PDB file of C-alpha atoms in Angstrom:
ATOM      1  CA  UNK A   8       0.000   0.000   0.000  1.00  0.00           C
ATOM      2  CA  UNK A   9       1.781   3.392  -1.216  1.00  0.00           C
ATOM      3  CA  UNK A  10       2.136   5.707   1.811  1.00  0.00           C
ATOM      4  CA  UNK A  11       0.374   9.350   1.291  1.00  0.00           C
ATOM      5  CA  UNK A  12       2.960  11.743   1.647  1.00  0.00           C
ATOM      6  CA  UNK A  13       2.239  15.240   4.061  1.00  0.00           C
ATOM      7  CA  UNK A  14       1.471  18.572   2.221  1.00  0.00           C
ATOM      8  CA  UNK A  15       4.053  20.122   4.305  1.00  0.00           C
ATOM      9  CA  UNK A  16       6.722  17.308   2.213  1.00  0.00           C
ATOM     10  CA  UNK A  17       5.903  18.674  -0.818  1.00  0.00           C
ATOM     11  CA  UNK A  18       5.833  22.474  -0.519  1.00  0.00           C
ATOM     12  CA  UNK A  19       9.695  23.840  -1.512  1.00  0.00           C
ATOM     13  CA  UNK A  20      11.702  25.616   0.846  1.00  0.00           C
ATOM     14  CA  UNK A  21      11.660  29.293  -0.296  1.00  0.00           C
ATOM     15  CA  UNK A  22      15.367  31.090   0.291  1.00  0.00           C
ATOM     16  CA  UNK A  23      14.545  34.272   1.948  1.00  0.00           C
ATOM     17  CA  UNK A  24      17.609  36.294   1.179  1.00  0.00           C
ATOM     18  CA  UNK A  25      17.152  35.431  -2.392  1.00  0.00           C
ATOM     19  CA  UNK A  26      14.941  38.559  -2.281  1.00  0.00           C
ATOM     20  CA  UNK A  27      16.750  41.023  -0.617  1.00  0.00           C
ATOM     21  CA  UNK A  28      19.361  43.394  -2.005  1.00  0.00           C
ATOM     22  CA  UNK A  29      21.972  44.927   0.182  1.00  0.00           C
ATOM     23  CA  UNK A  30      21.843  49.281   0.737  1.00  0.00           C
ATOM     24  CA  UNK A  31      24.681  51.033   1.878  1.00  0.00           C
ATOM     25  CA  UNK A  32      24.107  52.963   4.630  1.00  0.00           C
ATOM     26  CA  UNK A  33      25.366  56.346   5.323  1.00  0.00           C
ATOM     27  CA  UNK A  34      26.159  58.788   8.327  1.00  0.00           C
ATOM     28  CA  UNK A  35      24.335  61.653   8.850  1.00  0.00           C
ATOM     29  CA  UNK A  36      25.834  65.296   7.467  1.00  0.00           C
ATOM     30  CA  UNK A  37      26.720  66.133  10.815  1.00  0.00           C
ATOM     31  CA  UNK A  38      29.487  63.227   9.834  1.00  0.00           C
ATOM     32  CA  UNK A  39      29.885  64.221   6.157  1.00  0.00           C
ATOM     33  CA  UNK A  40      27.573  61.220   5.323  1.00  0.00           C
ATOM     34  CA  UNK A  41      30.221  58.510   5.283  1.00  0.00           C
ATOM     35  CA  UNK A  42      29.946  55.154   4.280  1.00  0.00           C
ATOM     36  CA  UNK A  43      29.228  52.953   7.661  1.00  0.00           C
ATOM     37  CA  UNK A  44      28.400  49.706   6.192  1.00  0.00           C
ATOM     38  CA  UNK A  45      25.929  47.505   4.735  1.00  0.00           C
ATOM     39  CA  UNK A  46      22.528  46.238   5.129  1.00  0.00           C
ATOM     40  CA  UNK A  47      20.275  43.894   3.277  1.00  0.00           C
ATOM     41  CA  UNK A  48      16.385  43.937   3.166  1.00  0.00           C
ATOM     42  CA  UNK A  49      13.700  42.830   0.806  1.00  0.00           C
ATOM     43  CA  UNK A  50      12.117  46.047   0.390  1.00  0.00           C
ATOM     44  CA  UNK A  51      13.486  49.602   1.351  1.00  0.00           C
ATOM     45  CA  UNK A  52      10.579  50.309   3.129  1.00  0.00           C
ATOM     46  CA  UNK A  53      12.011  47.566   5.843  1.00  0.00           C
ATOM     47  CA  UNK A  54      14.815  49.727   6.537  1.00  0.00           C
ATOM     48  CA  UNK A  55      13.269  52.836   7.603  1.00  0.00           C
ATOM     49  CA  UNK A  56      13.793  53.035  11.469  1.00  0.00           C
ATOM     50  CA  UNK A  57      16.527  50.417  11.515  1.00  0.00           C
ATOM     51  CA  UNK A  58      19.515  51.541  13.583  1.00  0.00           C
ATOM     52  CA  UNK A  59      23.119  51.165  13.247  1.00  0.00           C
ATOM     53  CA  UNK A  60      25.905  51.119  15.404  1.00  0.00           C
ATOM     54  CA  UNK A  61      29.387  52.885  14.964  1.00  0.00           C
ATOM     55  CA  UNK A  62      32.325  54.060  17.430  1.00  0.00           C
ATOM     56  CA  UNK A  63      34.052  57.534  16.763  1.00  0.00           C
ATOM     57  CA  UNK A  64      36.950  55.781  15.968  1.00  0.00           C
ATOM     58  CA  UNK A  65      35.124  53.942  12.855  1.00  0.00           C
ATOM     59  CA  UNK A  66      34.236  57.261  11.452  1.00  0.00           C
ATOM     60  CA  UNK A  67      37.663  59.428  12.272  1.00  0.00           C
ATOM     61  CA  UNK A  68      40.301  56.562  13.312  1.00  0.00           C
ATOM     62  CA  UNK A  69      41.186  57.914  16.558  1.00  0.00           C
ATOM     63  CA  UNK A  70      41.859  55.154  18.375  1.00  0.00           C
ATOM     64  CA  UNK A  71      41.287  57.577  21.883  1.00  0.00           C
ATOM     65  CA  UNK A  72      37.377  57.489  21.434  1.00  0.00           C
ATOM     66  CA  UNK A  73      37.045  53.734  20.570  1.00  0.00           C
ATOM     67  CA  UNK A  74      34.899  53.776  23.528  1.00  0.00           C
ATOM     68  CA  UNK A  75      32.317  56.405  22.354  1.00  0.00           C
ATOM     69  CA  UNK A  76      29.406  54.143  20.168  1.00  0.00           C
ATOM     70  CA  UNK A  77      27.678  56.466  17.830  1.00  0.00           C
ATOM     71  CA  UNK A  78      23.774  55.471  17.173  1.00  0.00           C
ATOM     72  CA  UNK A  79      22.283  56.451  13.772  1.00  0.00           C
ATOM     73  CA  UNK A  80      18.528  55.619  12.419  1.00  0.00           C
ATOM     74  CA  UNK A  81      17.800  55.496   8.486  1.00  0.00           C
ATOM     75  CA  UNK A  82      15.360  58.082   7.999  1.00  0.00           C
ATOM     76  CA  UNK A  83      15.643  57.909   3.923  1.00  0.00           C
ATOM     77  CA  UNK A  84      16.378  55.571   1.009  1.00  0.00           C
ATOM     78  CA  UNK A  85      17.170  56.658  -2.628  1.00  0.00           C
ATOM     79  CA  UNK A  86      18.340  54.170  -4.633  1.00  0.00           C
ATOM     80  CA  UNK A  87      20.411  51.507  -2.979  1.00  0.00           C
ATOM     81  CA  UNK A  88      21.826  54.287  -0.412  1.00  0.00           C
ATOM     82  CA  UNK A  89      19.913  54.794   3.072  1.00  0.00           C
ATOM     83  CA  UNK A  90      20.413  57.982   4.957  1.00  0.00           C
ATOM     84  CA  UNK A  91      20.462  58.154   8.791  1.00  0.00           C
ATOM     85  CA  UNK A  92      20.224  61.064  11.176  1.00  0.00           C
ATOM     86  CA  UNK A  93      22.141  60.924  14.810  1.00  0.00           C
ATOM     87  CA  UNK A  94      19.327  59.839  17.787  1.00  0.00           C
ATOM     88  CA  UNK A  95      21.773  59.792  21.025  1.00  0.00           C
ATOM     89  CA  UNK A  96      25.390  57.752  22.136  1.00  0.00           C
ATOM     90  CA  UNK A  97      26.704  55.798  24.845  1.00  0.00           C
ATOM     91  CA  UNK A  98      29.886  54.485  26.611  1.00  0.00           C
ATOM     92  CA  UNK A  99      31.075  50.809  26.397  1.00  0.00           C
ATOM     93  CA  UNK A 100      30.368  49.004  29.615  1.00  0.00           C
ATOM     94  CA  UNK A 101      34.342  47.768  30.079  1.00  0.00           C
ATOM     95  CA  UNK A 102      35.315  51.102  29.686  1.00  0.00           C
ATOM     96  CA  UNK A 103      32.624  52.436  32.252  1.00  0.00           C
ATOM     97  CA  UNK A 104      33.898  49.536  34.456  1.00  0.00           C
ATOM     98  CA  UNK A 105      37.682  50.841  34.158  1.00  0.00           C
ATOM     99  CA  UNK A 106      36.482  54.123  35.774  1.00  0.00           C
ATOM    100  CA  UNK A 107      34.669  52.569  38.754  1.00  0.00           C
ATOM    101  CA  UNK A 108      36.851  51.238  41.537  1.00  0.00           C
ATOM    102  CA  UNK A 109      36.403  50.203  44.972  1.00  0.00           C
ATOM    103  CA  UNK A 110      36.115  53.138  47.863  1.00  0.00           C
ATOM    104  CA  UNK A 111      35.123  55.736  45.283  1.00  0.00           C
ATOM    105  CA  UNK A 112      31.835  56.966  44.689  1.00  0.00           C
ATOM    106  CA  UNK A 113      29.735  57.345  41.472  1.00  0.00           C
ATOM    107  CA  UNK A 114      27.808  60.087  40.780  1.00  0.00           C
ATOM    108  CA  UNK A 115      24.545  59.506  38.068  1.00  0.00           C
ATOM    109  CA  UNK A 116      22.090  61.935  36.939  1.00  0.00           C
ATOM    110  CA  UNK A 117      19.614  62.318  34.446  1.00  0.00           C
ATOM    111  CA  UNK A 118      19.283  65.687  32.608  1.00  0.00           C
ATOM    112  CA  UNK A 119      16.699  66.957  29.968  1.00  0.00           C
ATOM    113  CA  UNK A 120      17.662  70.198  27.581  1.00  0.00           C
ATOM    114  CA  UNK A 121      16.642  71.975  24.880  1.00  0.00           C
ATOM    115  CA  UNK A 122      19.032  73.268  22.156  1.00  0.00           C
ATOM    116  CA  UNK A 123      19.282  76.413  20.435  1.00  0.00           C
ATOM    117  CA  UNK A 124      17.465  74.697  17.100  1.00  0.00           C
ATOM    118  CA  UNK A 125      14.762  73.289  19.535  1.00  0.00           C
ATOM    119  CA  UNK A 126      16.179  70.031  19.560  1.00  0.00           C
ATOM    120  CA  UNK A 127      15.287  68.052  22.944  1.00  0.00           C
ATOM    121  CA  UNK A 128      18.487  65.473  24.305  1.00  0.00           C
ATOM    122  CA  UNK A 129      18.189  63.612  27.597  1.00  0.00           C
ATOM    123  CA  UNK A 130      21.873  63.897  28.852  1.00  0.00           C
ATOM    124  CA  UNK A 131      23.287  61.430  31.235  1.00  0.00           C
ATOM    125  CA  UNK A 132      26.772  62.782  33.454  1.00  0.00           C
ATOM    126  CA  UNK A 133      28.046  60.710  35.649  1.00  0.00           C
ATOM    127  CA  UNK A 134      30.605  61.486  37.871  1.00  0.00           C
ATOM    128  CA  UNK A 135      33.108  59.452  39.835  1.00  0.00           C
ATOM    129  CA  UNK A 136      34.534  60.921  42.959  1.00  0.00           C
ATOM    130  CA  UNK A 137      38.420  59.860  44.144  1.00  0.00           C
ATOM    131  CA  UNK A 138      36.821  58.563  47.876  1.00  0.00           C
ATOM    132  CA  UNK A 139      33.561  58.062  49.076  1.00  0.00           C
ATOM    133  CA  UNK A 140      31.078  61.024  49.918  1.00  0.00           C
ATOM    134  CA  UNK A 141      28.094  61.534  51.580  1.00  0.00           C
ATOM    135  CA  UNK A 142      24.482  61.814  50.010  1.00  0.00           C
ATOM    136  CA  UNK A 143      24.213  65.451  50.442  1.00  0.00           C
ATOM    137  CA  UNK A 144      27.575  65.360  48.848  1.00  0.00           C
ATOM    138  CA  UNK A 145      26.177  63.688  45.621  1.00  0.00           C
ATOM    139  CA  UNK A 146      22.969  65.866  45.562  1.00  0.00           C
ATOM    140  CA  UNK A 147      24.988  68.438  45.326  1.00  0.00           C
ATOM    141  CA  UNK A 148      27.089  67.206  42.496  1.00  0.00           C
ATOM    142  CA  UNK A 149      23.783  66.505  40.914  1.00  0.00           C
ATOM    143  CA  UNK A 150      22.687  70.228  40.709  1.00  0.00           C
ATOM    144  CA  UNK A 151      25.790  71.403  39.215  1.00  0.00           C
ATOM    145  CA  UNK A 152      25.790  68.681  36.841  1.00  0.00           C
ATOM    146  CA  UNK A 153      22.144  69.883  35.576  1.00  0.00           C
ATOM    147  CA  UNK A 154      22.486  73.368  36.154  1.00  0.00           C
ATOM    148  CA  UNK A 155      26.502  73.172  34.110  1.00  0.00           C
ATOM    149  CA  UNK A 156      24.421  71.348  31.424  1.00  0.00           C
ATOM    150  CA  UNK A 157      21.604  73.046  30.454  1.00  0.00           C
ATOM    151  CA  UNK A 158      23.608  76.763  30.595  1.00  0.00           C
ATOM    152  CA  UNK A 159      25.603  75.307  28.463  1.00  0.00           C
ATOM    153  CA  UNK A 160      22.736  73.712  26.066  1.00  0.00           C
ATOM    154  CA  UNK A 161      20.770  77.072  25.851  1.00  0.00           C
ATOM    155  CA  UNK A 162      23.489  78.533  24.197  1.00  0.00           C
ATOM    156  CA  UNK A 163      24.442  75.712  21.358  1.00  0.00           C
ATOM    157  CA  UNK A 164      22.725  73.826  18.620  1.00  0.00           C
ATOM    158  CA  UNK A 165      22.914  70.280  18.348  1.00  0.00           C
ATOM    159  CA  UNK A 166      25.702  70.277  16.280  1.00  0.00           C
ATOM    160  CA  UNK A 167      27.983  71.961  18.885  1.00  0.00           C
ATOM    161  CA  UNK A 168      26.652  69.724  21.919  1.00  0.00           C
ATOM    162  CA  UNK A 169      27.368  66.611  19.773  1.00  0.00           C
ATOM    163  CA  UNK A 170      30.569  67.624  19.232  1.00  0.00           C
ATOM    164  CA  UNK A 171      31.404  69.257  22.690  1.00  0.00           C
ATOM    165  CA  UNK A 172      30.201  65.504  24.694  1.00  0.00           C
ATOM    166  CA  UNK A 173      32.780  63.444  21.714  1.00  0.00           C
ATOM    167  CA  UNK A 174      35.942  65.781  22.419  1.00  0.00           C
ATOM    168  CA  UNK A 175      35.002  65.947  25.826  1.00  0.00           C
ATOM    169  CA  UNK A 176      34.970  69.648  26.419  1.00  0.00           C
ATOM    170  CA  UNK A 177      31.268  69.328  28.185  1.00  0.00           C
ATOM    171  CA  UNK A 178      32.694  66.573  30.843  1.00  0.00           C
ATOM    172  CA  UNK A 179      35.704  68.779  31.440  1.00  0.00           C
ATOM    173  CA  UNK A 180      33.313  71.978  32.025  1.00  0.00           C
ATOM    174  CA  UNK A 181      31.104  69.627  34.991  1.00  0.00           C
ATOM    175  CA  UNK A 182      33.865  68.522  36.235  1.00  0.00           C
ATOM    176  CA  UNK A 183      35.398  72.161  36.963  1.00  0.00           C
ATOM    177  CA  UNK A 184      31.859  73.100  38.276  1.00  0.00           C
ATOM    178  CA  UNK A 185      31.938  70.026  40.724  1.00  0.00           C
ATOM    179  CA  UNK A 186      35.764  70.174  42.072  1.00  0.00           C
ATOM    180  CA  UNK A 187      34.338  73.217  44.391  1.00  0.00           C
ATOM    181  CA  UNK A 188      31.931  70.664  46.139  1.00  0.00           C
ATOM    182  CA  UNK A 189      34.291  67.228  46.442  1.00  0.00           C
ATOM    183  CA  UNK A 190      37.547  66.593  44.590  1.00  0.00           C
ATOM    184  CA  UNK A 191      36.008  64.760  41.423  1.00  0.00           C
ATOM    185  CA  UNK A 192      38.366  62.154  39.694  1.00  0.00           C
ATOM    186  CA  UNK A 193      36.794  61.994  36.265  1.00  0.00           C
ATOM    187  CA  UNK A 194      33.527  62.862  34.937  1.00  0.00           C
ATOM    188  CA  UNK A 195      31.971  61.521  31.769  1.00  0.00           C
ATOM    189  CA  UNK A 196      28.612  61.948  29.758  1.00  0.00           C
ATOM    190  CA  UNK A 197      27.696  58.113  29.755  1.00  0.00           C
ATOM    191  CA  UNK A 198      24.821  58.641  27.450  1.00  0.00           C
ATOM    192  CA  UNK A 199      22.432  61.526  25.384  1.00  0.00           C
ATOM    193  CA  UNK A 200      19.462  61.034  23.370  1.00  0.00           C
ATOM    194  CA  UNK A 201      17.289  62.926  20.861  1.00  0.00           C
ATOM    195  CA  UNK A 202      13.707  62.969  22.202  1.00  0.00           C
ATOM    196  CA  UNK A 203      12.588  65.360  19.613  1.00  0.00           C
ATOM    197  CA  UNK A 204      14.096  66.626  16.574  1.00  0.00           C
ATOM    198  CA  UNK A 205      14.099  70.214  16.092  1.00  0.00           C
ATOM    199  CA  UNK A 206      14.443  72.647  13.119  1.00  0.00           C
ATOM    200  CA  UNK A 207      16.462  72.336  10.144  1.00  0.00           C
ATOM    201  CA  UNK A 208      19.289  69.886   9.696  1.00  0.00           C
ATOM    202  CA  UNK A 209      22.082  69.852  11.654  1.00  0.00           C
ATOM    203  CA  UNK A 210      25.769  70.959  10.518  1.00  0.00           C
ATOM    204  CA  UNK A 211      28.588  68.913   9.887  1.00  0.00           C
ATOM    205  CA  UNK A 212      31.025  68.718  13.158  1.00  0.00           C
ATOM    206  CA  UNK A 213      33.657  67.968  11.039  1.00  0.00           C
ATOM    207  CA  UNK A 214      35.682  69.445   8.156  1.00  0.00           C
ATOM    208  CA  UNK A 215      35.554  67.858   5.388  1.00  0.00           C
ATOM    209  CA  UNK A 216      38.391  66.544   4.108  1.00  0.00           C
ATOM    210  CA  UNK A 217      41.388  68.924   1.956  1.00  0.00           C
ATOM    211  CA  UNK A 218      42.362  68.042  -1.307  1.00  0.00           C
ATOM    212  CA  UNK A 219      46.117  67.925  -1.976  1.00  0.00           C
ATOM    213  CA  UNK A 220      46.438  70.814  -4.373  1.00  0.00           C
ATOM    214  CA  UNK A 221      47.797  69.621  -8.218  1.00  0.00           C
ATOM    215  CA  UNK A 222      51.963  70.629  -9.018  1.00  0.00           C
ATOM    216  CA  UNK A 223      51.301  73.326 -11.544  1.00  0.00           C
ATOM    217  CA  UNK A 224      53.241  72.456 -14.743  1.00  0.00           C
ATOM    218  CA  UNK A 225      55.576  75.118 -16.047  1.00  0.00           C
ATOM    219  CA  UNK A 226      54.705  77.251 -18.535  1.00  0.00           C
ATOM    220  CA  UNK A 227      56.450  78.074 -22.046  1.00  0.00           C
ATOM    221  CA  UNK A 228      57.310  81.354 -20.969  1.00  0.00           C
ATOM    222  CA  UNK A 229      59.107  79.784 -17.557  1.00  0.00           C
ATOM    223  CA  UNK A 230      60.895  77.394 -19.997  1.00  0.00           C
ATOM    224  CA  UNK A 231      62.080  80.263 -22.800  1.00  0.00           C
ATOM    225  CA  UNK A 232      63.420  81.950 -19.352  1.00  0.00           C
ATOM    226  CA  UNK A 233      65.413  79.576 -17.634  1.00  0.00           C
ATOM    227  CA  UNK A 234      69.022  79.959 -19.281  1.00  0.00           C
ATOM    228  CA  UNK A 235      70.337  76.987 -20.538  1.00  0.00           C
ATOM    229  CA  UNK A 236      73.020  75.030 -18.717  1.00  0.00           C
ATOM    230  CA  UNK A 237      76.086  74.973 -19.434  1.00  0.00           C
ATOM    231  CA  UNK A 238      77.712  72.629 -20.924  1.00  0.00           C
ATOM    232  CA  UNK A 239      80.301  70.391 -19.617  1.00  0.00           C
ATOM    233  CA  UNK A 240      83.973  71.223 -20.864  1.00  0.00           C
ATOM    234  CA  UNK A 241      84.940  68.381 -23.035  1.00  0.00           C
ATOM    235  CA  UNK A 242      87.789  66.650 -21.187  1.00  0.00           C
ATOM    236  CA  UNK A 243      91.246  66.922 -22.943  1.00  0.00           C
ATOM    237  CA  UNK A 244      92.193  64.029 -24.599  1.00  0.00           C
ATOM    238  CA  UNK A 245      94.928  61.902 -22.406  1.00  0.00           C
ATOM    239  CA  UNK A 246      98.500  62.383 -24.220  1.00  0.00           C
ATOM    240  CA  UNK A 247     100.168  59.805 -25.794  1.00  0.00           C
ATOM    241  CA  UNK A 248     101.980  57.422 -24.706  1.00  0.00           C
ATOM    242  CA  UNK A 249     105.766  58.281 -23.616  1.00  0.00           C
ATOM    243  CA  UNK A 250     108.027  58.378 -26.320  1.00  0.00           C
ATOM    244  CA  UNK A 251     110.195  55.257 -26.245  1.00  0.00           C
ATOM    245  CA  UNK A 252     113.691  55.863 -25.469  1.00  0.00           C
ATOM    246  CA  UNK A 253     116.518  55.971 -28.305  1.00  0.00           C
ATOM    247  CA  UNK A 254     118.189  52.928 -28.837  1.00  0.00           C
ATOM    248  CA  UNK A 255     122.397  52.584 -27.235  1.00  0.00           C
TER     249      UNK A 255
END
């Protein structure tokens, strides 16, 4: 008696990524739009709202901010390229772990601003004291942090805060503004995010990169100028031989 075979044994095994096509995905111009990988999807509309991952050091090579990841979100597709815009950063854990050791205190805090193009970040400072404080000590700390962040927010677009948290310049400015409370050891901006977008798009933080300038041929004129070189004095021609001697 033949056996009756399942319908699930005779439907074929469809290959998904036959489908899909692979985008390249870019930075956004606040980055110069720069090529930070690739992604595949069966449809472009799939990839708006996918995120990608990148550390500073990916998009500039220096290796001193290999710890700073970089979050970007595709917000258009044209063609086979997908365009991102910037939506916040954060710290690697191991390096956040290198800063906290035992008998020191650290300092969290959570602070919401608006920039000067009406963009909305959450910013996250934490601080990291060389000894352990008290709790008054760390609320404190925590409104200088906010108060030293949002001054400083008022007065910059997102642009300039991006690029003041990467070099560092905005931990260095809290941590000045908390040495008058506890000595502070280091202070960091563990995370931001973009809660809202604002107006316009934002500027490049970086310049873009200079074009070695083309060795300008000399002219004809340059040419009929230059005076001809002199020529090398033709060597004398070696004498001849000695005479032999007369004969006895």
């Amino acid at each position: 008696m033949a056996v009756k075979k399942g319908k699930g044994a005779s439907r074929k095994i469809r290959d998904k990524w036959k489908s899909k096509e692979w985008y390249t995905l870019h930075a956004p111009r606040m980055f110069n739009e720069v090529e930070i990988g690739d992604t595949p999807s069966a449809d472009p509309a799939y990839l708006m709202g996918r995120t990608a991952e990148v550390t500073v050091h990916d998009l500039t090579g220096d290796f001193s901010k290999m710890h700073i990841k970089l979050r970007f979100q595709v917000n258009d597709v044209q063609g086979k390229d997908a365009h991102t815009v910037f939506v916040g950063h954060d710290l690697t854990s191991d390096y956040v772990r290198r800063l906290t050791r035992r008998k020191r205190t650290k300092t969290d805090h959570i602070v919401d601003v608006t920039t000067k193009d009406g963009f909305v970040m959450r910013v996250k400072p934490m601080s990291v004291a060389d000894r352990r404080i008290q709790s008054s000590q760390e609320s404190a700390i925590r409104v200088i942090m906010e108060e030293t962040v949002k001054a400083a927010a008022s007065e910059m677009t997102v642009s300039e805060m991006v690029k003041n948290v990467i070099s560092g310049d905005m931990a260095r400015d809290v941590a000045k503004a908390c040495r008058q409370i506890v000595p502070i050891k280091r202070v960091e901006i563990s995370k931001t995010e973009i809660l809202q977008a604002g107006e316009g798009i934002p500027e490049s933080i970086e310049p873009p990169a200079e074009e070695e300038p083309e060795e300008e041929s000399p002219g004809p004129e340059a040419e009929a100028d230059a005076e001809p070189e002199a020529e090398p004095e033709a060597e004398a021609p070696e004498e001849a031989a000695e005479e032999e001697s007369p004969k006895d």
